XYZ file of C-alpha atoms in Angstrom:
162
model
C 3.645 83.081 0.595
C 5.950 80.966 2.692
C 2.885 78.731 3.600
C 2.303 77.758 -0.057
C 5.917 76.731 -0.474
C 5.886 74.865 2.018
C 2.395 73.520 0.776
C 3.949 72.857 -2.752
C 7.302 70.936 -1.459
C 5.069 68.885 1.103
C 2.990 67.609 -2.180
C 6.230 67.125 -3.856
C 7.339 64.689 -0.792
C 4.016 62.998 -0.175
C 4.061 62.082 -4.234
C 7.510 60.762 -3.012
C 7.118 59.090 -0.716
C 3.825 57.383 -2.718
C 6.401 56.269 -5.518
C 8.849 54.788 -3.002
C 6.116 52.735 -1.188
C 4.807 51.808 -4.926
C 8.763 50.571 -5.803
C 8.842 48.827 -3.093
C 5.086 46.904 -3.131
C 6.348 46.313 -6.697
C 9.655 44.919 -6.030
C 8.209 43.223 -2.851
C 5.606 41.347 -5.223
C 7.781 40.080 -7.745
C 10.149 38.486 -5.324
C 7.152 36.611 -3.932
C 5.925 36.118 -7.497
C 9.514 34.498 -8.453
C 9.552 32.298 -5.008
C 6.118 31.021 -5.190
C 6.796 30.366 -9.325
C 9.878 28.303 -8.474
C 8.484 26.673 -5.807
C 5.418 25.504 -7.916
C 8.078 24.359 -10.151
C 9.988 22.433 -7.966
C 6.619 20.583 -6.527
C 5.452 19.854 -10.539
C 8.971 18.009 -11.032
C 9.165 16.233 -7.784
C 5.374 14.897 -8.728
C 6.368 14.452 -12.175
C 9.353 12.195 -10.944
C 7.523 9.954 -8.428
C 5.084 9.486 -11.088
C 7.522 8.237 -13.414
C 8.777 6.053 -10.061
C 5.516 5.151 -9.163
C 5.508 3.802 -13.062
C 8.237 1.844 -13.161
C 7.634 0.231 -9.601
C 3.998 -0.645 -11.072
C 5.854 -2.673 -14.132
C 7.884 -4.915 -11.907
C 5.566 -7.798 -11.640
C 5.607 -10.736 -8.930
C 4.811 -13.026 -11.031
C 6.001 -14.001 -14.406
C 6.476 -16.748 -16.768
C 4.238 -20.258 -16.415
C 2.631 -19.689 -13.482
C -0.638 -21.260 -12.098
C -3.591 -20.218 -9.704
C -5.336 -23.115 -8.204
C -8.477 -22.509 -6.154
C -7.602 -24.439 -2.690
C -11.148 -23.852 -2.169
C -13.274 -23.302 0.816
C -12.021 -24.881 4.604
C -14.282 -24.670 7.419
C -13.501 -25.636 11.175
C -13.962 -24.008 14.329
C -11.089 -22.577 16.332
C -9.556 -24.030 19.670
C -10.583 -21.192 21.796
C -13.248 -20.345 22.383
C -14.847 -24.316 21.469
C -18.008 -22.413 19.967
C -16.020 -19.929 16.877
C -16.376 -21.175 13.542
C -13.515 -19.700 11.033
C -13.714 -20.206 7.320
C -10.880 -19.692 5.244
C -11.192 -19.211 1.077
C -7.551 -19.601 -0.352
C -5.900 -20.129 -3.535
C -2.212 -21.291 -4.303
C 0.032 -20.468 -6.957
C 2.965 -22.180 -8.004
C 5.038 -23.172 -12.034
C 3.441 -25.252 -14.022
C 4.465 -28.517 -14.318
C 6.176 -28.470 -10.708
C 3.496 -30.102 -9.130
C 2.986 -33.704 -10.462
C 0.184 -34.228 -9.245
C -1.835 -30.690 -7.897
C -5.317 -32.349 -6.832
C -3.536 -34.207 -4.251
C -1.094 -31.476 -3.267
C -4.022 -29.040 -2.959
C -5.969 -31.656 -0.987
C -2.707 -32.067 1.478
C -2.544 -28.576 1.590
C -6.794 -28.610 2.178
C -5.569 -31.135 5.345
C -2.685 -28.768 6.668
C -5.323 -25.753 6.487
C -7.642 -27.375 9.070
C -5.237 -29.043 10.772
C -3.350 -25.487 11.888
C -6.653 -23.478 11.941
C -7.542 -26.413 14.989
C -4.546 -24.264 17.029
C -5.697 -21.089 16.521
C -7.890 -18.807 19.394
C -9.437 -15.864 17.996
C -7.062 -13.219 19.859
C -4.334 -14.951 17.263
C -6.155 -13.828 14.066
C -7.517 -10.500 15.213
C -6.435 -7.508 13.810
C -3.873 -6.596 11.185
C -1.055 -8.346 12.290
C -2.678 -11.523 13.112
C -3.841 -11.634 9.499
C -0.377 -11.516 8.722
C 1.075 -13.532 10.906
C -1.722 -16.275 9.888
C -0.438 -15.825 5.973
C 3.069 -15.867 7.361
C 2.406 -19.340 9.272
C 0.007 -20.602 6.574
C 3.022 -19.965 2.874
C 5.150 -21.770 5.953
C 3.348 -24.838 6.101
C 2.628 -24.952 2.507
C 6.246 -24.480 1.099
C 7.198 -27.035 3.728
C 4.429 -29.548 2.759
C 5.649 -28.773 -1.251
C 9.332 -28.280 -0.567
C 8.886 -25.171 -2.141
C 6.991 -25.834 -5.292
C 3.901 -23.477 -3.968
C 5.504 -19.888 -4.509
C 2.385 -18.257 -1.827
C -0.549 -19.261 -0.691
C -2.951 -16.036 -1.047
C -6.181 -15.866 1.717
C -9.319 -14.980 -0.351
C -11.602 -14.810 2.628
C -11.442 -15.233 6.183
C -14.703 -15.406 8.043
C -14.105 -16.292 12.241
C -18.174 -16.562 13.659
């Protein structure tokens, strides 16, 4: 008789100890439920705000007011070094209207300047990222100099070096 007491009050702890370990997966899921919900929250706002960033950035324009694009057309020379590259250059220039008095001869000075500073050039100058840059650097140089800063930037199209 003693063994099914002891048989009885053992079933009585196991269903215990079952409920206990069932509290505690239930507690121990809606913590993580909670976390991971605020979380998720936090991530939707932060996305929601750069978006509305990423909005307002996108509505500041460069350019505004009378502005004009002029086609400085297509320049082809070769390079100082090597003697045998060819580069050739596609460009465009954009400046107010009505601050150029006469824009077929600036663009052809500009046209001139192009050539003239492309001459200088080796292809280890122009390779890469950064010597693309530092080429548009050099090049809105020159042309705000030759303009006395009528041109506002002098945007490469193309750039071919053979």
């Amino acid at each position: 008789m003693a063994d099914k007491d002891e048989k009885k009050g053992g079933g009585k702890a196991w269903i215990g100890a079952l409920a206990l370990c069932t509290l505690v997966a239930v507690g121990t899921g809606a913590g993580l439920g909670m976390y991971l919900m605020t979380s998720v929250e936090k991530a939707v706002d932060q996305k929601t705000r750069e978006a509305q960033e990423h909005e307002k950035a996108a509505k500041v324009l460069n350019y505004s007011g009378e502005l004009t694009l002029r086609s400085v057309g297509s320049v082809v020379t070769n390079l100082a070094e090597p003697a045998d590259s060819w580069v050739r250059i596609e460009s465009s220039v954009v400046f107010k209207t009505g601050s150029l008095p006469t824009p077929d001869v600036t663009i052809a000075e500009i046209k001139a300047d192009l050539v003239a500073y492309l001459r200088t050039l080796s292809t280890a100058q122009i390779e890469g990222a950064s010597g693309l840059q530092h080429l548009r650097e050099d090049l809105n140089e020159r042309v705000a100099l030759r303009t006395k800063g009528a041109v506002r930037e002098l945007i490469v199209e193309a750039l071919v070096v053979q």
